[in-house]
Coordinates of C-alpha atoms in Angstrom, one line a residue:
X1 CA -22.1 14.4 -34.7
X2 CA -23.4 12.0 -38.3
X3 CA -21.4 9.3 -37.6
X4 CA -22.7 7.8 -34.4
X5 CA -26.7 9.0 -35.7
X6 CA -26.0 6.9 -38.9
X7 CA -24.5 3.8 -36.8
X8 CA -28.2 4.0 -34.4
X9 CA -30.6 4.1 -37.0
X10 CA -28.7 1.3 -38.8
X11 CA -28.7 -0.8 -36.0
X12 CA -32.5 0.0 -35.2
X13 CA -33.0 -1.0 -38.9
X14 CA -31.1 -4.0 -39.1
X15 CA -32.6 -4.9 -35.5
X16 CA -36.4 -4.4 -36.9
X17 CA -36.1 -5.9 -40.3
X18 CA -33.6 -9.0 -39.3
X19 CA -36.2 -10.1 -36.3
X20 CA -40.0 -8.4 -36.4
X21 CA -41.1 -11.4 -38.0
X22 CA -39.9 -13.6 -35.2
X23 CA -41.8 -11.4 -32.8
X24 CA -45.0 -11.5 -34.7
X25 CA -44.9 -15.2 -35.0
X26 CA -44.2 -15.4 -31.5
X27 CA -47.0 -13.6 -30.5
X28 CA -49.7 -15.4 -32.8
X29 CA -47.9 -19.2 -31.3
X30 CA -48.9 -18.3 -28.0
X31 CA -52.8 -17.2 -29.4
X32 CA -52.8 -13.2 -30.0
X33 CA -54.8 -12.1 -32.6
X34 CA -53.5 -10.0 -35.7
X35 CA -54.7 -6.7 -34.0
X36 CA -52.7 -7.9 -30.9
X37 CA -49.6 -8.7 -32.6
X38 CA -49.5 -5.4 -34.5
X39 CA -50.2 -3.6 -30.7
X40 CA -47.6 -5.9 -29.1
X41 CA -45.1 -4.6 -31.9
X42 CA -45.8 -1.2 -32.0
X43 CA -45.5 -1.1 -27.5
X44 CA -41.7 -3.0 -28.3
X45 CA -40.6 -0.1 -30.3
X46 CA -41.4 2.6 -28.8
X47 CA -40.9 1.6 -25.0
X48 CA -37.1 0.0 -25.8
X49 CA -36.9 3.3 -28.3
X50 CA -37.8 5.6 -25.2
X51 CA -35.7 3.7 -22.6
X52 CA -32.9 3.4 -25.4
X53 CA -32.9 7.3 -25.4
X54 CA -33.4 8.2 -22.0
X55 CA -30.9 5.5 -20.3
X56 CA -28.6 6.7 -22.4
X57 CA -28.8 10.1 -22.0
X58 CA -28.8 9.9 -18.3
X59 CA -25.9 7.7 -18.1
X60 CA -23.8 9.2 -21.1
X61 CA -22.9 5.6 -22.3
X62 CA -24.4 3.6 -25.4
X63 CA -27.2 1.0 -23.6
X64 CA -29.3 0.1 -26.5
X65 CA -32.5 -1.6 -25.5
X66 CA -34.3 -4.0 -28.0
X67 CA -37.1 -6.8 -27.7
X68 CA -36.1 -10.1 -26.7
X69 CA -35.6 -12.6 -29.7
X70 CA -34.8 -15.4 -28.3
X71 CA -37.5 -14.9 -26.2
X72 CA -40.1 -15.0 -29.1
X73 CA -38.1 -17.9 -30.7
X74 CA -39.1 -19.5 -27.4
X75 CA -43.1 -18.7 -27.4
X76 CA -42.7 -20.2 -31.0
X77 CA -41.6 -23.2 -29.8
X78 CA -44.0 -23.2 -26.3
X79 CA -47.1 -22.9 -28.4
X80 CA -50.6 -21.8 -27.0
X81 CA -51.6 -21.6 -23.2
X82 CA -54.1 -23.0 -21.4
X83 CA -55.8 -19.4 -21.2
X84 CA -55.1 -18.0 -24.5
X85 CA -53.1 -14.9 -24.8
X86 CA -54.0 -13.6 -21.6
X87 CA -52.4 -16.2 -19.6
X88 CA -49.0 -15.3 -22.1
X89 CA -49.4 -11.5 -20.9
X90 CA -49.6 -12.7 -17.2
X91 CA -46.4 -14.9 -17.8
X92 CA -44.6 -11.7 -19.5
X93 CA -45.6 -9.9 -16.5
X94 CA -44.2 -11.9 -14.3
X95 CA -41.1 -12.9 -16.1
X96 CA -40.7 -9.1 -16.3
X97 CA -40.9 -8.5 -12.2
X98 CA -38.1 -11.4 -12.3
X99 CA -36.0 -9.2 -14.8
X100 CA -36.7 -6.6 -12.2
X101 CA -35.4 -9.1 -8.8
X102 CA -32.2 -10.0 -10.5
X103 CA -31.5 -5.9 -10.7
X104 CA -32.3 -5.7 -6.8
X105 CA -30.2 -8.7 -6.0
X106 CA -26.1 -7.3 -6.1
X107 CA -24.9 -10.4 -6.3
X108 CA -25.8 -11.2 -9.7
X109 CA -24.9 -7.7 -10.9
X110 CA -21.3 -8.8 -9.5
X111 CA -21.4 -12.3 -11.0
X112 CA -21.8 -10.5 -14.2
X113 CA -19.5 -7.9 -14.2
X114 CA -16.5 -9.9 -13.0
X115 CA -16.4 -11.7 -16.7
X116 CA -12.7 -11.7 -17.9
X117 CA -12.5 -9.3 -20.5
X118 CA -10.3 -11.6 -22.5
X119 CA -13.9 -14.0 -22.9
X120 CA -16.2 -10.7 -22.9
X121 CA -14.2 -9.6 -26.1
X122 CA -14.0 -13.3 -27.4
X123 CA -17.6 -13.8 -26.9
X124 CA -18.2 -10.8 -28.6
X125 CA -16.2 -11.5 -31.8
X126 CA -17.8 -14.7 -32.0
X127 CA -21.2 -13.0 -32.2
X128 CA -20.2 -10.6 -34.9
X129 CA -18.7 -13.4 -36.7
X130 CA -21.4 -14.4 -38.3
X131 CA -23.0 -10.9 -39.2
X132 CA -19.2 -9.9 -40.6
X133 CA -19.8 -12.7 -42.8
X134 CA -23.0 -11.1 -44.5
X135 CA -21.5 -9.1 -46.8
X136 CA -19.6 -11.7 -48.2
X137 CA -23.0 -13.7 -48.6
X138 CA -24.9 -10.8 -49.9
X139 CA -21.8 -11.1 -52.8
X140 CA -22.7 -14.3 -54.0
X141 CA -26.3 -13.7 -54.1
X142 CA -26.7 -10.3 -55.6
X143 CA -23.2 -9.2 -57.0
X144 CA -24.7 -6.4 -58.9
X145 CA -26.6 -4.7 -55.6
X146 CA -24.0 -5.1 -53.3
X147 CA -20.6 -4.5 -55.2
X148 CA -21.7 -0.2 -55.2
X149 CA -21.7 -0.4 -51.3
X150 CA -18.8 -2.5 -51.5
X151 CA -17.3 0.0 -53.2
X152 CA -18.3 3.1 -51.8
X153 CA -17.1 1.7 -48.5
X154 CA -13.6 0.7 -49.4
X155 CA -13.3 4.4 -51.3
X156 CA -14.4 5.9 -48.0
X157 CA -12.0 4.1 -45.9
X158 CA -9.4 5.6 -48.2
X159 CA -10.5 9.1 -48.9
X160 CA -13.0 9.7 -45.5
X161 CA -12.1 6.9 -43.3
X162 CA -14.5 8.4 -40.5
X163 CA -17.5 8.6 -43.0
X164 CA -16.7 5.0 -44.7
X165 CA -19.8 3.4 -42.8
X166 CA -22.6 6.5 -43.3
X167 CA -21.9 6.7 -46.7
X168 CA -22.2 3.0 -47.3
X169 CA -25.2 3.1 -45.2
X170 CA -26.7 6.1 -47.7
X171 CA -25.5 4.5 -51.2
X172 CA -27.4 0.7 -49.5
X173 CA -30.4 3.3 -49.2
X174 CA -30.3 4.3 -52.4
X175 CA -30.3 1.3 -53.2
X176 CA -33.3 0.2 -51.5
X177 CA -35.4 2.7 -52.7
X178 CA -34.7 2.2 -56.0
X179 CA -35.0 -1.5 -56.4
X180 CA -38.3 -1.6 -54.3
X181 CA -41.6 -1.7 -54.8
X182 CA -44.2 -1.8 -52.9
X183 CA -47.3 -4.4 -53.1
X184 CA -50.7 -2.8 -53.3
X185 CA -52.6 -1.6 -50.3
X186 CA -49.1 -1.8 -48.5
X187 CA -49.9 2.1 -47.4
X188 CA -53.7 1.0 -45.7
X189 CA -53.5 0.9 -42.0
X190 CA -49.9 2.0 -41.7
X191 CA -50.6 3.7 -38.4
X192 CA -51.3 0.8 -35.8
X193 CA -53.4 1.0 -32.6
X194 CA -52.9 0.2 -29.4
X195 CA -55.1 -2.7 -27.7
X196 CA -54.4 -3.3 -23.9
X197 CA -54.7 -7.3 -23.0
X198 CA -56.0 -8.2 -19.6
X199 CA -54.1 -10.7 -17.7
X200 CA -54.4 -13.8 -16.2
X201 CA -52.2 -15.5 -14.3
X202 CA -52.2 -19.0 -14.6
X203 CA -50.2 -21.7 -12.6
X204 CA -49.4 -23.6 -15.8
X205 CA -47.2 -20.9 -17.3
X206 CA -45.1 -20.8 -14.0
X207 CA -43.1 -23.4 -15.8
X208 CA -43.7 -23.9 -19.3
X209 CA -42.9 -19.5 -20.0
X210 CA -42.3 -17.7 -17.2
X211 CA -39.2 -18.9 -16.0
X212 CA -38.1 -19.8 -19.3
X213 CA -38.5 -16.4 -20.6
X214 CA -36.6 -14.9 -17.7
X215 CA -33.8 -17.3 -18.1
X216 CA -33.4 -17.4 -22.5
X217 CA -33.1 -13.3 -21.8
X218 CA -30.9 -13.1 -19.2
X219 CA -28.5 -15.7 -20.7
X220 CA -28.9 -15.3 -24.3
X221 CA -29.6 -11.2 -24.3
X222 CA -28.5 -9.1 -20.9
X223 CA -25.5 -11.4 -20.2
X224 CA -24.0 -10.9 -23.6
X225 CA -25.2 -7.7 -23.8
X226 CA -23.5 -6.4 -21.1
X227 CA -19.9 -8.2 -22.1
X228 CA -20.1 -6.2 -25.2
X229 CA -20.6 -2.9 -23.1
X230 CA -17.7 -3.9 -21.0
X231 CA -15.3 -5.0 -23.9
X232 CA -16.2 -2.0 -25.5
X233 CA -14.7 -0.1 -21.7
X234 CA -18.0 0.7 -20.5
X235 CA -19.3 -0.3 -17.2
X236 CA -23.3 0.4 -16.5
X237 CA -25.6 0.0 -13.6
X238 CA -26.3 -3.1 -14.3
X239 CA -28.7 -3.8 -11.1
X240 CA -30.7 0.1 -12.5
X241 CA -30.4 -1.5 -16.2
X242 CA -32.4 -4.8 -15.1
X243 CA -35.3 -2.7 -12.7
X244 CA -35.9 -0.6 -16.2
X245 CA -36.0 -3.6 -18.8
X246 CA -37.9 -5.5 -16.2
X247 CA -40.5 -2.5 -15.6
X248 CA -40.4 -2.0 -19.5
X249 CA -41.4 -5.2 -20.0
X250 CA -44.2 -5.3 -17.7
X251 CA -45.4 -2.1 -19.5
X252 CA -45.2 -4.2 -22.3
X253 CA -47.2 -6.6 -21.3
X254 CA -50.2 -4.4 -20.9
X255 CA -50.4 -3.3 -24.5
X256 CA -49.7 -6.5 -25.9
X257 CA -46.1 -6.9 -25.9
X258 CA -43.6 -9.1 -24.6
X259 CA -40.3 -9.4 -22.7
X260 CA -37.3 -6.3 -23.1
X261 CA -33.7 -6.6 -22.8
X262 CA -30.0 -5.1 -23.8
X263 CA -29.0 -6.0 -27.2
X264 CA -26.1 -7.8 -28.0
X265 CA -25.1 -8.1 -31.6
X266 CA -26.9 -4.4 -32.4
X267 CA -25.4 -3.2 -29.4
X268 CA -21.9 -3.2 -31.3
X269 CA -23.1 -1.2 -34.0
X270 CA -23.7 1.8 -31.1
X271 CA -21.0 0.9 -28.7
X272 CA -17.7 0.0 -30.9
X273 CA -15.5 2.2 -32.4
X274 CA -17.2 2.7 -35.6
X275 CA -20.2 4.9 -33.6
X276 CA -17.2 7.6 -32.9
X277 CA -14.2 7.4 -32.5
X278 CA -14.0 9.0 -28.8
X279 CA -15.9 6.6 -27.0
X280 CA -18.0 9.7 -24.3
X281 CA -19.3 10.5 -27.5
X282 CA -20.8 7.2 -28.4
X283 CA -24.5 7.2 -26.7
X284 CA -25.7 9.4 -29.5
X285 CA -26.1 6.2 -31.6
X286 CA -28.3 4.8 -29.3
X287 CA -30.3 8.2 -28.5
X288 CA -30.0 7.8 -32.7
X289 CA -31.2 3.8 -32.5
X290 CA -34.0 5.1 -30.1
X291 CA -35.4 7.5 -32.6
X292 CA -35.5 5.3 -35.0
X293 CA -37.0 2.1 -33.0
X294 CA -40.2 4.8 -31.7
X295 CA -40.4 5.6 -35.7
X296 CA -40.7 2.4 -37.0
X297 CA -43.1 1.5 -34.1
X298 CA -45.3 4.3 -34.7
X299 CA -45.3 3.3 -38.8
X300 CA -44.5 -0.6 -38.2
X301 CA -47.2 -1.6 -40.6
X302 CA -45.5 0.1 -43.4
X303 CA -41.8 -0.3 -42.4
X304 CA -42.4 -4.5 -41.8
X305 CA -44.6 -4.0 -45.7
X306 CA -41.2 -2.2 -47.1
X307 CA -38.9 -4.3 -45.5
X308 CA -40.2 -7.4 -46.3
X309 CA -40.8 -6.2 -50.5
X310 CA -37.2 -5.0 -49.8
X311 CA -33.5 -7.3 -50.6
X312 CA -33.1 -7.1 -46.5
X313 CA -29.8 -8.7 -47.4
X314 CA -28.6 -5.3 -48.3
X315 CA -29.3 -4.0 -44.6
X316 CA -27.3 -7.2 -43.0
X317 CA -24.2 -6.5 -45.5
X318 CA -23.5 -3.0 -44.8
X319 CA -24.2 -3.9 -41.1
X320 CA -21.4 -6.8 -41.9
X321 CA -19.0 -3.6 -43.2
X322 CA -20.6 -1.5 -40.2
X323 CA -19.0 -3.7 -37.7
X324 CA -15.9 -5.2 -39.5
X325 CA -13.9 -2.5 -37.1
X326 CA -15.5 -4.1 -33.6
X327 CA -14.7 -7.6 -35.0
X328 CA -10.8 -7.1 -35.2
X329 CA -10.4 -5.1 -32.2
X330 CA -12.4 -7.7 -30.4
X331 CA -10.2 -10.5 -31.4
X332 CA -7.2 -8.7 -31.0
X333 CA -8.1 -8.1 -27.2
X334 CA -8.9 -11.3 -26.7
X335 CA -5.9 -12.6 -27.8
X336 CA -4.1 -10.5 -26.0
X337 CA -2.7 -12.4 -23.6
X338 CA -0.7 -15.6 -24.5
X339 CA -1.5 -17.7 -21.1
X340 CA -5.3 -17.3 -22.1
X341 CA -5.8 -18.1 -25.4
X342 CA -7.3 -21.7 -25.6
X343 CA -10.4 -20.5 -23.3
X344 CA -10.7 -16.9 -25.7
X345 CA -10.3 -19.6 -28.6
X346 CA -13.0 -22.3 -26.7
X347 CA -15.5 -19.1 -26.2
X348 CA -15.2 -17.5 -30.0
X349 CA -15.8 -21.2 -31.6
X350 CA -18.9 -21.8 -29.5
X351 CA -20.3 -18.8 -29.8
X352 CA -19.5 -18.3 -33.0
X353 CA -21.1 -22.4 -33.6
X354 CA -24.6 -20.6 -33.1
X355 CA -25.4 -23.6 -31.0
X356 CA -28.4 -23.7 -28.1
X357 CA -28.9 -26.0 -25.9
X358 CA -32.4 -25.7 -24.1
X359 CA -33.1 -23.0 -25.7
X360 CA -30.2 -20.8 -24.2
X361 CA -28.6 -18.9 -26.9
X362 CA -24.6 -19.9 -27.9
X363 CA -23.2 -16.3 -26.5
X364 CA -23.9 -17.7 -23.1
X365 CA -22.4 -21.7 -23.7
X366 CA -19.5 -19.5 -24.9
X367 CA -18.8 -17.7 -22.0
X368 CA -19.5 -20.7 -19.6
X369 CA -17.4 -23.4 -21.8
X370 CA -14.4 -20.6 -21.8
X371 CA -14.4 -19.3 -18.3
X372 CA -14.4 -23.3 -17.0
X373 CA -11.1 -24.1 -19.0
X374 CA -9.9 -20.3 -17.7
X375 CA -10.6 -21.5 -14.1
X376 CA -8.9 -24.9 -15.0
X377 CA -5.9 -24.0 -16.6
X378 CA -5.2 -21.4 -14.0
X379 CA -6.0 -23.1 -11.5
X380 CA -2.8 -25.8 -13.1
X381 CA -0.9 -22.9 -12.8

């Protein structure tokens, strides 16, 4: 059971390290005080961790719940609201309610479930492409730190393939511990404080925050997250996941936090073959992932200081190594049907480009573009 535990903990560290600054900036942009932003980060970590553990245990599937990074980016772009942070909290609650409503609308779930497996795998490969390049990028900037990780991974592939990722993670942790020097006072106030923010519901935020947050979260996170699960052979209960994450988002709002949703990129660390050879046991990775997020949330100030002081490219690099198998499998499955390869290629290229339009990420547009081409080709045939 070591393999899925390492994979889940790695997913939590990578997810936190890569985006927690965006989350804090998003809160600040819409008027949160530093204390409110810290409280928001705390509740996000704890609630998404608890939901990941609970949903995974109930369904025995790797259901990974994370904060909405595209939603945080939208907050940064949108800026302060009339009514300050309480108005933003009101918008979070209403957006969470819309996600709950989406879970209760059955046709929506059926539409998402109908995404062709070839396009789902092409989108997954496109999502993973950038992070799979991370070991090469890290090797260029920090060769002396990255080479030991790469060597450990390659040797493990030869002699203990099943434990290649845990060994690479262990080597990474050792290197980070030895090279990281915490700044003075990093341990001060490491225990966060929960701050309850009373919501204010303003009509002005309906168009500027509520609807855009809902659309961005669904299109850029939930749809790709479901596609990742489908690409790995899982058929989760879409309606109940949306209801759970919508309600979780509402709970977060009262603790000064924002929206949560299905993971997309880090989900591949937990749902892919590198998490465990047996798909029936991969849910242990999301349980470990949830535990990792709860711990990170309780010590968010210390974790943030440590990650900011450490060479974070190492965490991304080892995540890229861990996802190589998932990337190869997704690409192979996507290209399994020769007649669909043009649509698959468009989905992959569009997703891998990282281009976003109207605040919606490349994953959604990749699926949409590939789907349109697939429909046209099938009508022609």
